[in-house]
PDB file of C-alpha atoms and ligand atoms in Angstrom:
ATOM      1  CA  UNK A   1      14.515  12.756  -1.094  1.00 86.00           C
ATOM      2  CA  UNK A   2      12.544  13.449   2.112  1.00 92.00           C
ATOM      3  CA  UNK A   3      12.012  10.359   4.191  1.00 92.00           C
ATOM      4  CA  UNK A   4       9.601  10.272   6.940  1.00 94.00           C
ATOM      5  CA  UNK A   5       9.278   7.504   9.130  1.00 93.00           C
ATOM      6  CA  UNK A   6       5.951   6.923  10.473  1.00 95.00           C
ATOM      7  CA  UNK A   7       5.068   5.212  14.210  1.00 95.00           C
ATOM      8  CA  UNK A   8       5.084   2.041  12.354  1.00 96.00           C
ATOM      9  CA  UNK A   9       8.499  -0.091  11.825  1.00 94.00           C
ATOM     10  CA  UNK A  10      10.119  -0.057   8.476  1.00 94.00           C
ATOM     11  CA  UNK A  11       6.818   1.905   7.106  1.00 96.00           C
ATOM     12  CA  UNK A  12       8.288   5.377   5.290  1.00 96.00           C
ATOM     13  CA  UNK A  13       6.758   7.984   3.999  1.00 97.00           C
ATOM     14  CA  UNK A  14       9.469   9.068   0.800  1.00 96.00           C
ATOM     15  CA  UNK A  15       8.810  12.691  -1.059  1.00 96.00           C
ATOM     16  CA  UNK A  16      11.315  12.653  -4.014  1.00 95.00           C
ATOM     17  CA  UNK A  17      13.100  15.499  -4.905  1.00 96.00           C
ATOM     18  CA  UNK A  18      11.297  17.367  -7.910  1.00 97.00           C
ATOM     19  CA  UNK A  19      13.536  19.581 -10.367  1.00 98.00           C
ATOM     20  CA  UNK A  20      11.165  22.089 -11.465  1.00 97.00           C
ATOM     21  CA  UNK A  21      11.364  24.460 -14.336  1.00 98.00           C
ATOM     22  CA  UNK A  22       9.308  26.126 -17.731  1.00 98.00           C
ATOM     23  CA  UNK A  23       9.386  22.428 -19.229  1.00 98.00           C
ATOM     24  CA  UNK A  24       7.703  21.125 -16.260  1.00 97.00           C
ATOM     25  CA  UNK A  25       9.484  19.066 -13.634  1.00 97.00           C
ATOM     26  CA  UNK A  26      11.768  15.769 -13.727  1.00 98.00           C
ATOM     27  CA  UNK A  27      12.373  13.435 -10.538  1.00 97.00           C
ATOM     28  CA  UNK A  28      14.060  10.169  -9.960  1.00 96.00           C
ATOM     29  CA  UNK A  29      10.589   8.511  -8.951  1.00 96.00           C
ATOM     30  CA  UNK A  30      12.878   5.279  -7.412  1.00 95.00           C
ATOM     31  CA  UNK A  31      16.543   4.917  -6.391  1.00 94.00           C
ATOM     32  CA  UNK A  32      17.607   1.670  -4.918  1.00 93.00           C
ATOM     33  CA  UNK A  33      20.358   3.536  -3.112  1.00 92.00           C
ATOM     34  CA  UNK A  34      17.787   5.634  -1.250  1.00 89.00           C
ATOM     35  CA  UNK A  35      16.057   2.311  -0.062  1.00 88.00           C
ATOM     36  CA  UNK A  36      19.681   0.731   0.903  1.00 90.00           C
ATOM     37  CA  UNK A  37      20.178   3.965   2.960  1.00 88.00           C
ATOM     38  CA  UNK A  38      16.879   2.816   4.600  1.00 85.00           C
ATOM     39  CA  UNK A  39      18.110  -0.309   5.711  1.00 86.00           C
ATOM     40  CA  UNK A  40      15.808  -1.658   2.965  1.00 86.00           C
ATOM     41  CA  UNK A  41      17.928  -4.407   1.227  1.00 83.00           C
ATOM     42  CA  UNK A  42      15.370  -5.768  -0.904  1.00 90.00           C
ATOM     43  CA  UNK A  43      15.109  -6.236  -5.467  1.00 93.00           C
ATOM     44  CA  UNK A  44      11.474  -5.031  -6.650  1.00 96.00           C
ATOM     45  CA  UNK A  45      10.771  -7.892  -9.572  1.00 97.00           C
ATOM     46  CA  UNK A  46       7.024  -6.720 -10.242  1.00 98.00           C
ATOM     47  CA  UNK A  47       5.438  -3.313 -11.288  1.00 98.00           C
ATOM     48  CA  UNK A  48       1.822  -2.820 -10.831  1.00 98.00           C
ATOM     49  CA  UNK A  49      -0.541  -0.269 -12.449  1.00 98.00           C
ATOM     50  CA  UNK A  50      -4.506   0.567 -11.557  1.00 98.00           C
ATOM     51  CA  UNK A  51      -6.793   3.004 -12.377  1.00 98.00           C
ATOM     52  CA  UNK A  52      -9.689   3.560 -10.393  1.00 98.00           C
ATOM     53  CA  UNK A  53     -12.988   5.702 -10.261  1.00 98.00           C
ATOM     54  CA  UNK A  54     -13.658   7.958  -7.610  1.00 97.00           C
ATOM     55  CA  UNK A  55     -15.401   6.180  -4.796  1.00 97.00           C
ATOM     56  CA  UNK A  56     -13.434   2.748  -5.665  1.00 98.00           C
ATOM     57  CA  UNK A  57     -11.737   0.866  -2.257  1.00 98.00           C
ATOM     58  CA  UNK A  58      -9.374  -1.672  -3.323  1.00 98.00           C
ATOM     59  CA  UNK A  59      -8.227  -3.836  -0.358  1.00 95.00           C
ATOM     60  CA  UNK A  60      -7.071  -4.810   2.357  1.00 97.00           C
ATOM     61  CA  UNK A  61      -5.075  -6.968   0.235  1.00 97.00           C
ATOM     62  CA  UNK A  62      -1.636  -9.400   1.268  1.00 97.00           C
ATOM     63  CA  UNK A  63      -0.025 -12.282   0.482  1.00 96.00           C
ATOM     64  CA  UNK A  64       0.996 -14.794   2.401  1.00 93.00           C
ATOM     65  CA  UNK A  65       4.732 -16.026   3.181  1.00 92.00           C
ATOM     66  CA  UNK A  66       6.758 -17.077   1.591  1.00 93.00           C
ATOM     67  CA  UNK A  67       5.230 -14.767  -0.645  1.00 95.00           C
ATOM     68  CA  UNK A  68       4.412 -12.116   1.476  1.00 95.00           C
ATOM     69  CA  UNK A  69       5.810  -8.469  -0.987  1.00 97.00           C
ATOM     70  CA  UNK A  70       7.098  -5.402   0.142  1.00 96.00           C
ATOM     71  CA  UNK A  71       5.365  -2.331  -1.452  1.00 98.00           C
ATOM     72  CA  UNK A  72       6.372   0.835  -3.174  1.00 97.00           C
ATOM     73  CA  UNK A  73       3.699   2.774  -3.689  1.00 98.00           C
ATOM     74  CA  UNK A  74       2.711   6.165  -5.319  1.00 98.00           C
ATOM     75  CA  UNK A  75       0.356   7.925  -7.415  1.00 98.00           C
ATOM     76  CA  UNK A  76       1.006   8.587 -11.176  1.00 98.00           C
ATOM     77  CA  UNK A  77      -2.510  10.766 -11.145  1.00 98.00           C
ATOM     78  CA  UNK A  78      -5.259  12.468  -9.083  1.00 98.00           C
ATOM     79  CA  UNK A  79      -5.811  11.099  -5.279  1.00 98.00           C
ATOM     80  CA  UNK A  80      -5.552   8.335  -2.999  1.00 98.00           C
ATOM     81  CA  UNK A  81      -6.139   7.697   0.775  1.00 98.00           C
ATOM     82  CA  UNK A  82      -3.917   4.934   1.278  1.00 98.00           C
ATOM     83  CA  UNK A  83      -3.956   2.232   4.129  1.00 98.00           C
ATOM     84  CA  UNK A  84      -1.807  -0.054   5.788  1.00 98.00           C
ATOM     85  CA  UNK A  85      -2.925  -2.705   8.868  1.00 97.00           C
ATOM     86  CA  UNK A  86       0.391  -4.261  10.358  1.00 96.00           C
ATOM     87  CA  UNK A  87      -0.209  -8.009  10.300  1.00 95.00           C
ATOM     88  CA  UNK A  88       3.158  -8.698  12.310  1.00 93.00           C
ATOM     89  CA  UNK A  89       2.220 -10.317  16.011  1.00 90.00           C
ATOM     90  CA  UNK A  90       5.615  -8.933  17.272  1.00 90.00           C
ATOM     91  CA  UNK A  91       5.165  -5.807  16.416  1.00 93.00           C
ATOM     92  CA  UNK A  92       3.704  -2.857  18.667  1.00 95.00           C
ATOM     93  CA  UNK A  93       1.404  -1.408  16.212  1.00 96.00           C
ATOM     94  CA  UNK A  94      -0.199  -5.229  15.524  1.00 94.00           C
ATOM     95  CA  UNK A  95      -3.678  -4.690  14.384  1.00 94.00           C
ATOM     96  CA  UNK A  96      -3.490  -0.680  13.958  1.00 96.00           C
ATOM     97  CA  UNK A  97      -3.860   0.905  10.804  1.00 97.00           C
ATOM     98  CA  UNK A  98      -2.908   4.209   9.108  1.00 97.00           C
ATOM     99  CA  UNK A  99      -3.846   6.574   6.477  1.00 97.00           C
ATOM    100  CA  UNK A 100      -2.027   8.574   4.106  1.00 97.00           C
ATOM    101  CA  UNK A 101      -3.130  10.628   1.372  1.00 98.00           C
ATOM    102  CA  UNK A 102      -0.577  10.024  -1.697  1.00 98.00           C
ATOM    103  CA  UNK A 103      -1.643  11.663  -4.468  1.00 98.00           C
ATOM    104  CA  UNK A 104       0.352  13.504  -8.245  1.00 98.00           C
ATOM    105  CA  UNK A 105       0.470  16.833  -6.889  1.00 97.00           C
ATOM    106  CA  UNK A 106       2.133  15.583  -3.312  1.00 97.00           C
ATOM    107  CA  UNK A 107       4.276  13.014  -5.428  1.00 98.00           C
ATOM    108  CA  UNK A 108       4.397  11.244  -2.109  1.00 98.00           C
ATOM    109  CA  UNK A 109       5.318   7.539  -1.715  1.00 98.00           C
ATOM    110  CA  UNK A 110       4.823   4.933   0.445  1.00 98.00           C
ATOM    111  CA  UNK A 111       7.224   2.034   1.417  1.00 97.00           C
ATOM    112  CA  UNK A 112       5.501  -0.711   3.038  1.00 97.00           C
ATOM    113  CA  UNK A 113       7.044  -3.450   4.478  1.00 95.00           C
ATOM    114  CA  UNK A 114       6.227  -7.150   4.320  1.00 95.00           C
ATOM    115  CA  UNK A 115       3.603  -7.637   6.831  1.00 95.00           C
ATOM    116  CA  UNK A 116       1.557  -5.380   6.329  1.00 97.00           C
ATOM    117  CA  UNK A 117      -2.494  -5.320   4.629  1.00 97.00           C
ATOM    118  CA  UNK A 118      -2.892  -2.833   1.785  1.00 98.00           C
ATOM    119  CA  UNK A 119      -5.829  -0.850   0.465  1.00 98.00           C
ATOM    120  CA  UNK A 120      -6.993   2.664  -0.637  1.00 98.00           C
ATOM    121  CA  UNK A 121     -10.044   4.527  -1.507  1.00 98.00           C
ATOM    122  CA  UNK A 122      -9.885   7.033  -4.353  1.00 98.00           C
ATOM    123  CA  UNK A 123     -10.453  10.392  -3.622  1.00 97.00           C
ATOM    124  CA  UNK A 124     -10.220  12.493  -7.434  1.00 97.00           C
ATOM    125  CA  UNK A 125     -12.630  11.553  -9.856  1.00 97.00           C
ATOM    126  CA  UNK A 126      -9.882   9.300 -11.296  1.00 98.00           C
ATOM    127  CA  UNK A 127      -6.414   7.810  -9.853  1.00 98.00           C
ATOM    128  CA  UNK A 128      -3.888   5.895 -11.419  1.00 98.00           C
ATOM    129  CA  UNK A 129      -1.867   4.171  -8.606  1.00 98.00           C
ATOM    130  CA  UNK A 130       1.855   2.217 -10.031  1.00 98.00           C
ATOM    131  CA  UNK A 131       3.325  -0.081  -7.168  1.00 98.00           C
ATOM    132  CA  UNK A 132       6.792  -1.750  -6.666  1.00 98.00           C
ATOM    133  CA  UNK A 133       6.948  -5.462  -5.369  1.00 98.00           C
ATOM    134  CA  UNK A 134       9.608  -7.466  -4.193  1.00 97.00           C
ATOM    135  CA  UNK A 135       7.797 -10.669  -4.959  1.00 97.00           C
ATOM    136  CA  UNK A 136       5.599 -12.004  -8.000  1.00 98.00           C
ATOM    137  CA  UNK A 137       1.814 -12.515  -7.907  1.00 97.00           C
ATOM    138  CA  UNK A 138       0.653 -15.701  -5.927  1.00 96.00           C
ATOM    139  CA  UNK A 139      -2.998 -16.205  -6.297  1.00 96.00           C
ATOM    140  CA  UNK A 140      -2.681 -19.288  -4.094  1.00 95.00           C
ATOM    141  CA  UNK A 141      -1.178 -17.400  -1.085  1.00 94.00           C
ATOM    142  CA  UNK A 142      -3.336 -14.117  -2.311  1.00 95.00           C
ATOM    143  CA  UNK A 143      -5.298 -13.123   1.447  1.00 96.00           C
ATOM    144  CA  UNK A 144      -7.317  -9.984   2.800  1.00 96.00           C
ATOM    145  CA  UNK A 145      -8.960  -8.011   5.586  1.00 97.00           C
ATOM    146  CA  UNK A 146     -12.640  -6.767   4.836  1.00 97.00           C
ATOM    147  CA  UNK A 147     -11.749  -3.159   4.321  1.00 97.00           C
ATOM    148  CA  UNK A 148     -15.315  -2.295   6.611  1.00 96.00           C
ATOM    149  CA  UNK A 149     -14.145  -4.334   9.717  1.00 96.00           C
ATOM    150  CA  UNK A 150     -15.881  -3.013  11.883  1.00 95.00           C
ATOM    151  CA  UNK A 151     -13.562  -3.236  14.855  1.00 94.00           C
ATOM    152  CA  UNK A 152     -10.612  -2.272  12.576  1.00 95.00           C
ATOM    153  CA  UNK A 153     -13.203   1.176  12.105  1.00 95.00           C
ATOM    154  CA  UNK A 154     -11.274   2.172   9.005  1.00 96.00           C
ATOM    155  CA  UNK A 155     -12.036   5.947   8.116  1.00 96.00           C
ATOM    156  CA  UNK A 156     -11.893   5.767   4.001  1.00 97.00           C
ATOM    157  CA  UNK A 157     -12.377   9.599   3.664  1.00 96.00           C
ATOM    158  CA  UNK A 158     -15.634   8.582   1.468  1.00 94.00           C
ATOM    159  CA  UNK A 159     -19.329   8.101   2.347  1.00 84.00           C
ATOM    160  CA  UNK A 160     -19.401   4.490   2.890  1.00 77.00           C
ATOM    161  CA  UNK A 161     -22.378   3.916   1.201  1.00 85.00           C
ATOM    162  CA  UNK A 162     -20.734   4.989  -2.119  1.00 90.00           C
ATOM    163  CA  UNK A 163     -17.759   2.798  -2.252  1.00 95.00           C
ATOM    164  CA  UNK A 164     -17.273   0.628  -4.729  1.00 97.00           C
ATOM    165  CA  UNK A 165     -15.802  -2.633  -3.876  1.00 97.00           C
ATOM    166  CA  UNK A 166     -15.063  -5.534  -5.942  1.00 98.00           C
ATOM    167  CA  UNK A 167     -17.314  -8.809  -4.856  1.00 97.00           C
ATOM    168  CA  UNK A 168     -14.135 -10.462  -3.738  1.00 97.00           C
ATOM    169  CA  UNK A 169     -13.222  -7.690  -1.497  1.00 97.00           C
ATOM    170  CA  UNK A 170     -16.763  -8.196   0.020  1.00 97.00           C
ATOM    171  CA  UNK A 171     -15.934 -11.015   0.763  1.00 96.00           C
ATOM    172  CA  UNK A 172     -13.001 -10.713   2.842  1.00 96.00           C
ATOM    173  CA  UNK A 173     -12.971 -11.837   6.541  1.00 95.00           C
ATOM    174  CA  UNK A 174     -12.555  -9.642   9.426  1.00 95.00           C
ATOM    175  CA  UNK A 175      -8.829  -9.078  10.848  1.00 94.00           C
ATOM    176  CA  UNK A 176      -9.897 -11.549  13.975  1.00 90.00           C
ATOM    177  CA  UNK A 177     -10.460 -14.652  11.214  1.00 87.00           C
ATOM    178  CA  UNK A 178      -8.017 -13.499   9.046  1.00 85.00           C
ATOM    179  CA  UNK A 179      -5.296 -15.645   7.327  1.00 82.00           C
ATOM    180  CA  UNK A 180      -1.866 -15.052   9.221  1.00 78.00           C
ATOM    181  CA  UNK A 181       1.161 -16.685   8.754  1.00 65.00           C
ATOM    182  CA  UNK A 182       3.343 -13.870   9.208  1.00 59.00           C
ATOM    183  CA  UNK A 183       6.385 -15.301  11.186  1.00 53.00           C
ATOM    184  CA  UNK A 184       7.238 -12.713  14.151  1.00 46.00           C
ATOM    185  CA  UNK A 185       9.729 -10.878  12.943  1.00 43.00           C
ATOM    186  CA  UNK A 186      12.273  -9.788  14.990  1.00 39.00           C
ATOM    187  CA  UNK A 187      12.845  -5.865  14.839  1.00 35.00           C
TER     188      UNK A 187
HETATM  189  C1  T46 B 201      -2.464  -8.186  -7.641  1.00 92.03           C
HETATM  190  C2  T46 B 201      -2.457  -8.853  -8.986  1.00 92.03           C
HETATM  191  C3  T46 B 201      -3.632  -9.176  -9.648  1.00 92.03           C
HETATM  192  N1  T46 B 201      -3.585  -9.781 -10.868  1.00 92.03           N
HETATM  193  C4  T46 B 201      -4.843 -10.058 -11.551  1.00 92.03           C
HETATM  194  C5  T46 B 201      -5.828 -10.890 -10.745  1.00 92.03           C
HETATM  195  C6  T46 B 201      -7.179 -10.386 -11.182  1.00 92.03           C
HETATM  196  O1  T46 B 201      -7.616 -11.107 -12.323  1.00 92.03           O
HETATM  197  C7  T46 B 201      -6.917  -8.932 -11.590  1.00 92.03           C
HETATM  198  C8  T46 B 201      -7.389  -7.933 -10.557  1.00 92.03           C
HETATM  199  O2  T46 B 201      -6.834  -8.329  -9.314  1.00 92.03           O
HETATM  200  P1  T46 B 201      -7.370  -7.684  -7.976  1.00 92.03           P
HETATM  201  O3  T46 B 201      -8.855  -7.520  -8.031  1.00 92.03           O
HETATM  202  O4  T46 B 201      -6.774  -8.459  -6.823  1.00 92.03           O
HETATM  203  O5  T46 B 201      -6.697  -6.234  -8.056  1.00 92.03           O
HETATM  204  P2  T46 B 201      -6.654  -5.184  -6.858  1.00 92.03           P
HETATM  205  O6  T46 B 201      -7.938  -5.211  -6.080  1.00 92.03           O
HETATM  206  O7  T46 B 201      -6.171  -3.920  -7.414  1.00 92.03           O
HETATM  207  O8  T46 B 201      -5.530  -5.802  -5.931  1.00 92.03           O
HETATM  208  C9  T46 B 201      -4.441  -5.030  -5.452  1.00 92.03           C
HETATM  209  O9  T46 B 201      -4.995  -4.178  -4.515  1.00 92.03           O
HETATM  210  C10 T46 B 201      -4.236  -3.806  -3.380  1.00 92.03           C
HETATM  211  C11 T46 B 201      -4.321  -2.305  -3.259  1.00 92.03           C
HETATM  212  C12 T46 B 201      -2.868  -4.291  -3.299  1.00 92.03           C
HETATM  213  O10 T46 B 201      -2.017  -3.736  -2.606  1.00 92.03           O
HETATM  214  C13 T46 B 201      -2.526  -5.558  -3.937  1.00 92.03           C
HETATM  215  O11 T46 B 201      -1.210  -5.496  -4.465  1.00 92.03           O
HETATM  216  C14 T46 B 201      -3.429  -6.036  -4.968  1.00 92.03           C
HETATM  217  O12 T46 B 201      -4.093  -7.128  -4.381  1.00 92.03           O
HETATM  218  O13 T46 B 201      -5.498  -8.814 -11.770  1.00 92.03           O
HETATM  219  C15 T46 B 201      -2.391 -10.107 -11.483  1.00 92.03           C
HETATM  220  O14 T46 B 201      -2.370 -10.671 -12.587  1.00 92.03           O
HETATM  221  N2  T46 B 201      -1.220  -9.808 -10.840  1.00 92.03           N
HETATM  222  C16 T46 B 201      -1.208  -9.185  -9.619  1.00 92.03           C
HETATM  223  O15 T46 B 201      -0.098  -8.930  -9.074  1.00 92.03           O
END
């Protein structure tokens, strides 16, 4: 497993080691050892599955503590830009965001910490996303960022005027209104 860690605290970029031969390949797609070597002590209770049309933004989406989830995510086919937006006040990357591109051939995954927004945009004709969380669904304490905020200035690797966004998304308030309870954390 090759972990990278990003400029963000606790956010990891993890590329799984893929056993490759004329069957095809095999790969332990999650290890909770490799997480506990991250200093990541957490149980994922929920597995979540989407498939999306190119074009598609789902997000900025987070939940709010107690609920607040940590996220596992990665790509089970064609292409995602994926985004985080730390929501933690203590942190020194508050209110930045970053992209990565997770997609089946790069078989990367993201780890992303309570704290933080989520979204992506879909860059294949189709993607299937499956994500880990270390909380159940809330609807109650369900919050988000309007992924086209514009002082946020998200770059979704599509033509804006193409996206397709679901009328709650477009709804969403910008990161200076948004919903934070996010206790500082101390890091
Ligand atoms: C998140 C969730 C949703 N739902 C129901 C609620 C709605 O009736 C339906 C679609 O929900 P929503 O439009 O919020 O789905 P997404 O836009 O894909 O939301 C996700 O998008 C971004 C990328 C995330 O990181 C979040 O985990 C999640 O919010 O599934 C459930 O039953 N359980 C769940 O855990």
């Amino acid at each position: 497993m090759n972990i990278t860690k990003t400029h963000m605290e606790g956010l990891f970029i993890l590329e799984p080691q893929v056993f490759e031969d004329d069957r095809g390949y095999f790969m332990e797609s999650y290890n909770a050892k490799t997480l506990k070597a991250l200093g990541v002590d957490t149980q994922f209770i929920q597995d979540n599955q989407s498939k999306s049309t190119y074009g598609v933004i789902r997000g900025l989406h987070y939940q709010k503590e107690p609920y607040a989830q940590t996220k596992l995510v990665r790509v089970l086919q064609g292409e995602i830009f994926d985004v985080t937006l730390d929501l933690r006040k203590s942190s020194k990357t508050y209110g930045q965001w970053i992209g990565v591109k997770l997609s089946e051939e790069n078989k990367r995954q993201l780890l992303v910490p309570k704290g933080f927004a989520h979204g992506f945009s879909v860059l294949s004709e189709q993607a299937t996303i499956l994500y880990k969380t270390d909380n159940y669904y809330y609807p109650d304490y369900d919050r988000g960022i309007a992924y086209n905020d514009p002082e946020l200035n998200i770059d979704w690797q599509i033509k804006q005027d193409i996206a397709i966004v679901s009328d709650k998304d477009k709804k969403l308030p910008h990161f200076k209104n948004a919903d934070l309870n996010f206790n500082p954390i101390t890091l």
